[in-house]
Coordinates of C-alpha atoms in Angstrom, one line a residue:
M27 CA 41.5 116.3 123.1
A28 CA 40.7 118.5 126.3
A29 CA 43.9 118.6 127.4
A30 CA 45.3 119.6 123.9
A31 CA 42.8 122.2 123.4
T32 CA 43.9 124.1 126.3
D33 CA 46.2 125.6 123.9
Q34 CA 43.8 127.0 121.3
P35 CA 42.1 130.2 120.7
K36 CA 38.7 130.1 121.7
K37 CA 37.1 132.1 119.0
P38 CA 38.7 133.5 115.6
G39 CA 42.6 134.7 116.0
W40 CA 41.8 137.8 114.2
R41 CA 38.5 139.0 116.3
R42 CA 40.3 137.7 119.8
V43 CA 43.5 140.2 118.4
L44 CA 41.3 143.0 117.6
R45 CA 39.2 142.9 120.8
A46 CA 42.4 142.4 122.7
L47 CA 43.9 145.6 121.5
G48 CA 41.2 147.3 122.4
N49 CA 40.9 146.5 125.8
R50 CA 41.9 149.0 128.6
K51 CA 44.7 147.0 130.3
T52 CA 46.2 146.3 126.9
G53 CA 46.7 150.7 127.3
F54 CA 48.1 150.5 130.2
M55 CA 50.3 147.4 129.5
A56 CA 52.2 149.4 126.7
L57 CA 52.8 152.3 129.0
F58 CA 54.0 150.4 131.8
G59 CA 56.1 148.5 129.1
F60 CA 58.0 151.8 127.9
A61 CA 58.2 152.9 132.0
S62 CA 60.0 149.7 132.4
G63 CA 62.6 150.1 129.4
L64 CA 63.1 153.7 129.4
P65 CA 65.5 153.8 132.5
Y66 CA 67.0 150.9 131.6
A67 CA 67.7 152.5 128.5
L68 CA 69.0 156.1 130.0
L69 CA 70.8 154.2 133.6
L70 CA 72.7 151.5 131.4
G71 CA 73.1 152.9 128.1
T72 CA 72.5 156.7 127.4
L73 CA 74.2 157.6 130.5
Y74 CA 78.0 156.3 129.0
A75 CA 77.1 158.6 126.6
W76 CA 77.0 161.6 128.8
L77 CA 79.9 160.1 130.9
S78 CA 82.1 160.3 127.7
D79 CA 81.3 163.9 126.8
A80 CA 81.7 164.8 130.3
K81 CA 85.2 163.5 130.1
V82 CA 84.7 160.7 133.0
D83 CA 87.4 158.2 132.7
L84 CA 87.0 154.5 131.3
E85 CA 87.2 152.8 134.5
T86 CA 84.8 154.7 136.1
M87 CA 82.6 154.4 133.6
G88 CA 83.0 150.5 133.9
V89 CA 81.9 150.9 137.3
F90 CA 78.8 152.7 136.7
S91 CA 77.8 149.3 134.5
L92 CA 77.7 147.8 138.0
I93 CA 74.3 148.9 138.8
G94 CA 73.0 146.6 136.6
L95 CA 73.5 144.1 138.8
A96 CA 69.9 145.1 140.3
Y97 CA 68.2 143.8 137.6
S98 CA 70.0 140.5 137.7
F99 CA 69.4 140.1 141.7
K100 CA 66.1 141.8 141.5
F101 CA 64.3 138.8 142.6
L102 CA 66.3 139.0 145.9
W103 CA 63.4 141.3 147.5
S104 CA 60.6 140.3 145.3
P105 CA 59.0 138.8 148.0
L106 CA 58.8 142.1 149.7
L107 CA 57.0 143.4 146.8
D108 CA 54.2 140.8 147.4
R109 CA 53.2 141.7 150.4
V110 CA 55.1 144.7 152.4
E111 CA 52.3 147.7 152.0
L112 CA 53.1 150.9 151.1
P113 CA 51.8 153.7 154.0
L114 CA 49.6 156.0 152.7
L115 CA 49.8 154.4 149.1
K116 CA 48.2 150.4 149.8
R117 CA 44.4 152.2 148.8
L118 CA 46.1 152.1 145.0
G119 CA 46.1 148.7 145.1
K120 CA 48.2 145.7 145.8
R121 CA 50.5 146.5 142.2
K122 CA 49.8 150.0 141.4
Q123 CA 51.4 151.4 144.4
W124 CA 54.2 150.0 143.6
I125 CA 54.4 151.0 140.0
V126 CA 53.6 154.4 140.8
S127 CA 55.7 155.4 143.8
A128 CA 58.6 153.8 141.7
Q129 CA 58.0 155.6 138.6
L130 CA 57.2 159.2 140.3
M131 CA 60.8 158.2 142.6
L132 CA 62.6 157.4 138.8
G133 CA 61.3 161.0 137.5
L134 CA 62.4 162.3 140.3
I135 CA 65.9 160.8 140.0
L136 CA 66.2 161.7 136.4
L137 CA 65.6 165.6 136.8
V138 CA 68.1 165.5 139.8
L139 CA 70.6 164.1 137.9
S140 CA 69.9 167.3 135.5
T141 CA 70.9 169.2 137.6
L142 CA 74.4 167.4 138.3
N143 CA 78.0 167.5 136.7
P144 CA 79.1 163.9 136.5
L145 CA 82.8 165.0 136.9
T146 CA 82.1 167.4 139.6
A147 CA 79.6 165.7 141.6
L148 CA 80.2 162.2 141.0
G149 CA 80.2 160.5 144.6
W150 CA 76.0 162.0 144.3
F151 CA 75.6 161.2 140.9
S152 CA 76.6 157.4 141.0
L153 CA 74.5 157.1 143.9
L154 CA 71.6 158.0 142.6
A155 CA 72.2 156.1 139.5
G156 CA 72.4 153.2 141.4
I157 CA 68.8 154.2 143.4
G158 CA 67.3 154.6 140.2
A159 CA 68.3 151.1 138.7
F160 CA 67.0 150.0 142.4
A161 CA 63.5 151.7 141.8
S162 CA 63.6 150.4 137.8
A163 CA 64.4 147.0 138.4
T164 CA 61.8 147.1 141.8
Q165 CA 59.0 148.4 139.2
D166 CA 60.2 145.4 136.8
V167 CA 59.1 143.2 139.2
V168 CA 55.9 144.5 140.1
V169 CA 54.5 145.4 136.4
D170 CA 55.5 141.9 135.6
A171 CA 53.2 140.8 138.5
W172 CA 50.4 143.2 137.5
R173 CA 50.5 141.9 134.0
V174 CA 49.6 138.2 135.8
D175 CA 46.9 139.7 137.6
V176 CA 45.6 141.4 135.4
A177 CA 45.2 139.2 132.6
D178 CA 41.5 137.7 131.7
E179 CA 39.7 136.2 129.0
E180 CA 39.8 139.2 127.0
A181 CA 43.2 140.7 127.5
T182 CA 44.7 137.9 127.7
I183 CA 48.4 137.0 129.1
D184 CA 49.8 136.3 125.6
M185 CA 48.6 139.8 124.7
L186 CA 49.5 141.6 127.7
S187 CA 53.4 139.9 127.0
T188 CA 53.5 141.2 123.3
V189 CA 52.2 145.1 124.3
Y190 CA 54.9 144.9 127.4
Q191 CA 57.4 144.1 125.1
M192 CA 56.5 146.3 122.6
G193 CA 56.0 149.2 124.7
Y194 CA 59.8 148.4 126.4
R195 CA 61.5 148.5 122.7
I196 CA 60.3 151.7 121.8
A197 CA 61.4 153.3 125.3
A198 CA 64.9 152.1 124.0
L199 CA 64.8 153.2 121.1
V200 CA 63.4 156.4 122.9
G201 CA 66.1 156.4 125.6
G202 CA 68.7 155.7 123.3
A203 CA 68.4 157.0 119.6
L204 CA 66.3 159.7 120.0
A205 CA 68.1 160.6 123.3
L206 CA 71.3 161.2 121.7
F207 CA 69.4 163.1 118.5
L208 CA 68.4 165.6 121.4
A209 CA 71.8 165.6 123.5
E210 CA 73.1 166.7 119.7
R211 CA 71.2 169.7 119.9
T212 CA 70.2 170.5 123.8
D213 CA 72.6 169.3 126.2
W214 CA 72.3 166.4 128.6
P215 CA 70.9 168.0 131.6
T216 CA 68.1 168.7 129.0
V217 CA 67.6 165.1 127.6
Y218 CA 67.6 163.9 131.4
A219 CA 65.1 166.8 132.5
T220 CA 62.7 166.0 129.3
M221 CA 63.1 162.0 129.9
G222 CA 62.2 162.5 133.7
A223 CA 59.6 164.3 133.0
I224 CA 58.1 162.0 130.8
I225 CA 58.3 159.0 133.2
A226 CA 57.1 160.9 136.0
L227 CA 54.0 161.9 133.8
V228 CA 53.8 157.8 133.1
G229 CA 53.0 157.9 137.2
V230 CA 50.6 160.1 136.9
L231 CA 48.8 158.3 134.2
G232 CA 49.4 154.9 135.9
L233 CA 46.9 156.6 139.0
F234 CA 44.0 155.5 136.6
A235 CA 45.3 152.3 135.6
P236 CA 43.5 149.1 136.6
D237 CA 44.7 146.8 139.3
A238 CA 43.9 143.2 140.6
E239 CA 40.6 143.0 142.5
V240 CA 41.0 143.5 146.5
T241 CA 37.8 142.2 148.1
A242 CA 36.4 141.1 151.0
A243 CA 36.9 137.8 149.5
T244 CA 40.5 138.3 148.6
I245 CA 41.5 139.4 151.3
G246 CA 39.8 136.6 153.6
A247 CA 41.5 134.1 151.1
A248 CA 45.1 135.7 152.4
E249 CA 44.0 135.0 155.9
D250 CA 42.8 131.9 155.4
E251 CA 45.5 130.9 153.6
L252 CA 47.5 131.7 157.0
L253 CA 44.9 130.0 159.2
A254 CA 45.7 127.2 157.0
L255 CA 49.6 126.2 157.7
R256 CA 48.0 125.7 161.4
E257 CA 45.6 122.8 160.3
V258 CA 46.1 119.4 160.3
G259 CA 48.0 117.6 158.0
E260 CA 50.0 120.5 157.0
I261 CA 54.2 120.7 157.9
D262 CA 54.8 121.1 161.6
P263 CA 55.3 125.1 163.0
R264 CA 59.1 124.0 164.0
V265 CA 60.3 122.4 160.9
R266 CA 58.7 125.2 158.9
K267 CA 60.7 127.7 161.1
W268 CA 64.2 125.7 160.8
A269 CA 63.4 125.8 156.8
L270 CA 62.4 129.5 157.1
F271 CA 65.8 130.1 158.9
G272 CA 68.0 128.6 156.6
I273 CA 66.6 129.7 153.9
G274 CA 66.4 133.5 155.7
L275 CA 70.4 133.0 155.8
L276 CA 71.2 132.1 152.6
W277 CA 69.1 135.5 151.2
A278 CA 70.4 137.3 153.9
W279 CA 73.8 136.7 152.6
A280 CA 73.2 136.9 148.9
L281 CA 71.9 140.4 149.5
I282 CA 74.4 141.5 152.0
T283 CA 77.4 139.8 149.3
V284 CA 75.5 141.7 146.4
G285 CA 75.0 144.9 148.3
L286 CA 78.6 145.1 149.5
F287 CA 80.2 144.5 146.3
M288 CA 77.9 147.1 144.8
V289 CA 79.4 149.4 147.6
R290 CA 82.6 149.0 147.5
S291 CA 82.9 149.0 143.2
L292 CA 81.2 152.7 143.4
G293 CA 83.8 153.7 146.1
S294 CA 86.1 156.9 145.0
D295 CA 89.4 154.9 145.4
P296 CA 89.9 152.3 142.1
E297 CA 92.7 150.5 144.1
T298 CA 90.0 149.3 146.6
R299 CA 87.0 148.1 144.0
P300 CA 86.9 144.5 143.2
D301 CA 87.6 142.7 140.2
S302 CA 83.9 142.7 138.6
V303 CA 84.3 139.7 136.5
A304 CA 85.8 137.4 138.9
F305 CA 82.9 138.6 141.2
I306 CA 80.2 137.0 138.2
A307 CA 82.6 134.3 137.5
T308 CA 82.7 133.3 141.0
K309 CA 79.4 134.6 143.4
G310 CA 77.4 134.7 140.4
P311 CA 76.4 130.8 140.6
L312 CA 76.9 130.9 144.0
V313 CA 74.4 133.3 145.0
V314 CA 72.0 131.6 142.6
I315 CA 72.8 128.2 144.3
A316 CA 72.2 130.0 147.5
T317 CA 69.2 131.7 146.5
V318 CA 67.2 129.3 144.1
V319 CA 68.6 125.7 143.9
V320 CA 69.2 125.2 147.6
P321 CA 65.4 126.7 148.3
A322 CA 64.2 124.6 145.8
L323 CA 65.8 121.4 146.9
V324 CA 64.2 122.9 150.7
A325 CA 61.1 123.2 148.6
A326 CA 60.6 119.4 147.1
W327 CA 61.7 118.1 150.7
L328 CA 58.6 119.9 152.0
V329 CA 56.1 119.3 149.4
R330 CA 57.3 115.7 149.7
M331 CA 57.6 115.5 153.4
K332 CA 53.8 116.4 153.2
D333 CA 52.5 114.3 150.7
K334 CA 53.9 111.1 153.0
G335 CA 52.3 112.7 156.1
R336 CA 55.8 113.0 158.1
Y337 CA 56.4 116.4 159.9
V338 CA 53.2 117.6 159.6
L339 CA 51.0 118.7 162.5
T340 CA 48.2 116.0 163.7
A341 CA 45.8 118.2 165.6
A342 CA 45.3 122.0 164.9
S343 CA 48.1 124.3 166.6
P344 CA 47.1 128.3 166.3
A345 CA 49.4 131.0 166.5
R346 CA 50.0 131.8 169.7
S347 CA 52.9 134.6 169.6
A348 CA 53.8 137.7 167.5
M349 CA 57.0 134.8 166.5
D350 CA 54.5 132.2 165.7
R351 CA 52.4 135.1 163.3
F352 CA 56.2 136.3 162.1
V353 CA 57.0 133.0 160.9
D354 CA 53.8 132.3 159.6
H355 CA 54.2 135.4 157.3
G356 CA 58.0 134.9 156.7
Y357 CA 57.0 131.2 155.2
R358 CA 54.3 132.5 153.4
A359 CA 56.2 135.0 151.2
L360 CA 59.5 133.3 151.0
I361 CA 59.2 129.5 150.6
L362 CA 55.5 129.0 149.8
P363 CA 56.0 130.3 146.1
L364 CA 58.8 127.9 145.6
T365 CA 56.5 124.7 147.0
D366 CA 53.8 125.9 144.5
F367 CA 56.1 125.6 142.2
V368 CA 57.2 121.9 142.8
G369 CA 54.2 121.1 144.3
R370 CA 52.4 122.1 140.9
L371 CA 55.4 121.0 138.6
G372 CA 56.8 118.3 140.5
W373 CA 60.2 117.0 138.3
A374 CA 59.1 119.1 135.6
V375 CA 60.4 122.2 137.5
I376 CA 63.5 120.7 136.5
L377 CA 62.7 121.1 132.4
V378 CA 60.8 124.6 133.2
F379 CA 64.1 125.7 135.0
A380 CA 66.4 124.1 132.3
L381 CA 64.0 125.7 129.4
V382 CA 64.6 128.8 130.9
L383 CA 67.9 129.0 131.5
T384 CA 68.5 128.1 127.5
Y385 CA 66.4 129.5 126.0
R386 CA 67.5 132.9 125.2
I387 CA 71.0 131.9 125.2
T388 CA 71.7 132.5 121.3
D389 CA 71.0 136.2 121.6
A390 CA 72.6 136.6 125.4
I391 CA 76.1 135.0 125.3
W392 CA 76.8 136.8 121.9
G393 CA 75.1 140.6 122.1
S394 CA 78.0 142.0 123.8
F395 CA 80.4 141.0 120.8
A396 CA 78.0 142.8 118.3
Y397 CA 79.9 146.0 118.1
P398 CA 83.6 144.2 118.0
F399 CA 81.6 142.2 115.2
Y400 CA 80.0 144.9 113.0
L401 CA 83.0 147.9 113.9
G402 CA 85.7 145.8 113.9
E403 CA 85.8 142.4 112.3
L404 CA 83.6 143.6 109.3
K405 CA 84.8 147.3 109.0
Y406 CA 81.3 149.1 109.1
S407 CA 81.4 153.3 110.2
K408 CA 79.4 153.4 113.5
D409 CA 77.0 155.8 111.1
E410 CA 75.8 152.5 109.6
V411 CA 76.0 150.4 112.8
A412 CA 73.6 153.0 114.0
I413 CA 71.5 153.2 111.1
A414 CA 71.3 149.4 110.7
S415 CA 71.0 148.4 114.3
K416 CA 69.5 151.3 116.1
F417 CA 66.8 152.5 113.6
F418 CA 66.1 150.0 111.2
G419 CA 67.1 147.3 113.9
V420 CA 64.3 148.5 116.5
G421 CA 62.0 148.6 113.7
A422 CA 62.2 144.8 112.6
L423 CA 62.0 144.0 116.8
V424 CA 58.8 146.1 117.0
V425 CA 57.6 143.8 113.4
G426 CA 59.1 140.6 115.2
L427 CA 56.7 141.4 118.2
A428 CA 53.5 142.3 116.4
L429 CA 53.9 138.7 114.5
G430 CA 54.8 137.3 117.7
G431 CA 51.4 138.2 119.5
T432 CA 49.4 137.7 116.3
L433 CA 50.9 133.8 116.7
L434 CA 50.2 133.4 119.9
T435 CA 46.7 134.1 119.5
V436 CA 46.5 131.7 116.4
M437 CA 48.8 129.3 116.7
G438 CA 48.9 128.9 120.6
R439 CA 51.3 129.7 123.2
M440 CA 53.8 126.3 123.0
A441 CA 53.5 126.1 119.3
T442 CA 54.8 129.6 118.7
L443 CA 57.5 129.1 121.7
T444 CA 59.0 126.5 119.6
F445 CA 58.9 128.2 116.2
G446 CA 60.7 131.3 118.4
A447 CA 63.3 129.1 119.6
L448 CA 63.9 127.7 116.2
I449 CA 64.1 130.9 114.3
A450 CA 65.8 132.7 117.1
A451 CA 69.0 129.6 117.0
L452 CA 68.7 129.7 112.7
T453 CA 69.3 133.6 112.4
N454 CA 72.7 133.0 113.7
L455 CA 73.6 131.5 110.4
L456 CA 73.0 134.9 109.2
Y457 CA 75.8 136.5 110.7
A458 CA 78.3 133.4 110.1
D459 CA 77.6 134.0 106.5
L460 CA 78.7 137.7 107.0
A461 CA 81.7 136.2 108.6
L462 CA 82.4 135.0 105.6
G463 CA 81.9 137.8 103.4
G464 CA 78.2 137.4 103.2
A465 CA 78.0 136.0 99.6
R466 CA 74.1 134.1 100.3
I467 CA 72.7 137.1 102.6
A468 CA 74.0 139.0 99.4
A469 CA 72.5 137.2 96.6
V470 CA 68.9 137.6 98.8
S471 CA 69.1 141.1 99.1
D472 CA 70.0 141.8 95.4
A473 CA 67.2 139.1 94.3
S474 CA 64.4 140.3 96.9
G475 CA 65.4 144.2 95.7
F476 CA 66.4 145.3 99.1
T477 CA 69.7 146.3 97.8
W478 CA 68.0 148.5 95.0
L479 CA 66.0 149.8 97.9
V480 CA 69.0 150.4 100.3
S481 CA 71.2 152.1 96.9
H482 CA 68.1 154.7 97.0
L483 CA 68.0 155.5 100.0
G484 CA 71.9 156.3 100.5
G485 CA 73.3 153.3 101.1
D486 CA 75.2 150.6 99.5
Q487 CA 75.0 146.4 99.0
R488 CA 77.5 146.3 102.0
L489 CA 74.9 148.5 104.3
A490 CA 72.1 146.4 102.7
K491 CA 73.5 142.9 103.9
L492 CA 73.9 144.2 107.3
M493 CA 70.7 145.6 107.2
L494 CA 69.0 142.4 106.4
A495 CA 71.1 139.9 108.6
I496 CA 70.1 142.5 111.9
A497 CA 66.3 142.6 110.8
G498 CA 66.3 138.7 110.7
E499 CA 67.5 138.2 113.8
N500 CA 65.2 141.0 115.1
I501 CA 62.3 139.5 113.8
A502 CA 63.2 136.2 115.0
V503 CA 63.9 138.0 118.9
G504 CA 60.6 139.5 118.7
I505 CA 58.3 136.6 118.1
A506 CA 61.0 134.4 120.6
G507 CA 60.6 137.3 123.1
A508 CA 56.6 137.3 123.0
A509 CA 56.1 133.9 123.1
F510 CA 58.8 133.5 126.0
V511 CA 57.4 135.9 128.4
A512 CA 54.1 134.9 127.7
Y513 CA 55.2 131.5 128.7
L514 CA 56.7 132.3 131.8
S515 CA 53.7 134.6 132.5
S516 CA 51.7 131.3 132.3
V517 CA 53.8 129.4 134.4
V518 CA 53.8 131.4 137.5
A519 CA 50.5 131.2 139.9
K520 CA 48.7 134.7 140.3
G521 CA 49.2 134.2 144.1
Y522 CA 53.1 134.3 144.2
S523 CA 53.7 135.8 140.4
A524 CA 56.2 139.0 141.8
V525 CA 58.3 136.6 143.3
Q526 CA 58.3 133.4 140.8
Y527 CA 58.7 135.9 137.7
A528 CA 61.5 137.9 139.4
L529 CA 63.1 134.1 140.0
L530 CA 62.3 133.0 136.5
S531 CA 63.6 136.4 134.6
S532 CA 66.3 136.6 136.9
L533 CA 67.7 133.5 135.7
T534 CA 66.9 133.9 131.8
L535 CA 70.3 135.8 131.1
L536 CA 72.9 133.9 133.8
V537 CA 73.9 131.1 131.3
G538 CA 74.8 133.9 128.8
T539 CA 76.0 136.3 131.5
L540 CA 78.2 133.6 132.5
G541 CA 79.5 132.4 129.4
R542 CA 80.4 135.8 127.5
G543 CA 84.4 134.9 129.0
A544 CA 84.9 132.0 127.3
L545 CA 83.3 133.0 124.0
G546 CA 85.4 135.6 124.0
Q547 CA 88.2 133.6 124.5
M548 CA 87.1 131.2 121.3
I549 CA 86.8 134.4 119.3
E550 CA 90.0 135.6 120.0
E551 CA 91.7 131.7 119.1
Y552 CA 89.3 130.7 116.0
G553 CA 87.6 133.7 114.9
Y554 CA 83.5 134.9 114.5
Y555 CA 82.4 132.1 112.0
P556 CA 83.0 128.9 114.5
V557 CA 81.1 131.0 117.5
F558 CA 78.0 131.4 115.3
L559 CA 77.8 127.5 114.3
L560 CA 78.3 126.7 118.0
T561 CA 75.4 129.8 119.0
T562 CA 73.1 127.8 116.6
A563 CA 74.0 124.3 118.0
M564 CA 73.4 125.9 121.8
G565 CA 69.9 127.0 120.2
M566 CA 68.7 123.7 119.4
V567 CA 69.1 122.8 122.7
A568 CA 66.0 125.3 123.9
V569 CA 63.9 124.0 120.9
V570 CA 64.4 120.3 122.0
L571 CA 63.3 121.9 125.7
C572 CA 60.6 123.8 124.0
L573 CA 59.2 120.5 122.2
I574 CA 59.4 118.3 125.3
E575 CA 57.6 121.1 127.2
W576 CA 54.9 120.8 124.3
A577 CA 54.5 117.7 124.6
R578 CA 54.0 117.5 128.6
V579 CA 51.5 120.4 128.3
A580 CA 49.6 119.0 125.6
R581 CA 50.0 115.6 127.5
L582 CA 48.6 117.0 130.9
G583 CA 46.8 120.2 130.3
R584 CA 46.1 122.3 133.6
A585 CA 47.7 119.2 135.2
S586 CA 50.9 120.3 133.7
G587 CA 51.7 122.9 136.0
I588 CA 50.1 125.7 134.0
D589 CA 48.3 128.2 136.1
A590 CA 44.8 127.9 135.2
T591 CA 43.9 131.2 134.4
A592 CA 46.7 131.7 132.2
L593 CA 45.4 128.8 130.3
E594 CA 41.9 130.4 129.8
G595 CA 43.3 133.1 128.0
A596 CA 46.1 130.5 126.1

């Protein structure tokens, strides 16, 4: 009974929602969410509209999309963000120093981009865009860690996760639709200069944000953790050294591989550019195996050896050299986050990873084919798609996020997570109906009066069908997204939040990214209708995994491996 109660609110749901919304941390979380979403929209979306207007060729624009790899592999440098202090800025706080510096850098980059001509200064343009993507991905890592670190019983991890998503989605609207609107009436340099000033302003405001408290006690705890590695019963330093050496080599290989690919891809000679599809399909899984799977297995072996009392110290062995201290710091930054995962979760780490890999698969795997479906298969115009997906769709997504945040507080995290997975899968059936003509959606739209409303605003029944389908999916994705971010935030431990959250969030879109090629081929051969039935069935896998995880958490409570602080805010 006590275990099951950990997922229940301590006070009436609406009172907790209102208290959380009035908290200072919640306001800054929305601001940081906006700052995370804006550069992503500008660098990986709106930028291509500017390049198109500048008459940059399609092949070069395709190369620009590779800067998105910074977001896919951001976990590779996340250990540094957990341990490295910035000179002159460390007084701002462990997380704020990185958040503020990344935001100010992004503001400066966008301002400089606004002074360049992408056609005549393509080299500098691509370099700055790449650095901007790196800074943006770095900001995402630290903002995710900040959210976990500052959560408390009032500003709960669930509410912080929800307002972060809302800020992020509003930024997508500002950096997408609003930027296009401004560009039509001014010019692209003005748009990017304005957006750069906005992000720089957020960086200035971020100076006043709260940060996780760093007291003499917490500093001492960090030092004690390093000293504890040399105590009796801990893994022998020689074994730790070889483990660190092996895992360090794998991560270094991954960083070099991804870095070289990006440098070669952004080169000026098209003949020397590698095949990006082949890289994602072949090297992508290898990078994940090298940086996640193998290190997790090594961490599991280390935990098992320590539990069995093998390869452990029988007497204290203080660090005696700079190399000893280097190994201790490296082990703490790179391997302890993984051993913490395995130690807390045990065999359930497989369940958690499987849930992370499959939860967002329904929208991740088919999202790239949305516009071909709307424009090519269903023959909607670009204006109709813009109205339905960008304006109305984003509004529906924000509504879904608000509903998700409320459900998290009222129903509990695991119930909302499971419900979100279910409706995210089932709303694929809306598109399956559209693929057959949309008779069922039309009937619902007519009966509910939605068709009448759209027609009086200048549309017709055909547009109403598309808007209703997109609204249904986006509300479901909003609820699922709010619950999923809250779940990921509860799984990680505060002491290793940057590394652990970056790993989990990077895995989220992996299966969808790797499976798009096969899905595209299936669409070519069989059409869209069976594809939507397939994605619905794939989404049910996540529902089953959610039910299993829900039962595990309810049965074990804190022993399930969910971070204790996060549970207090559940």
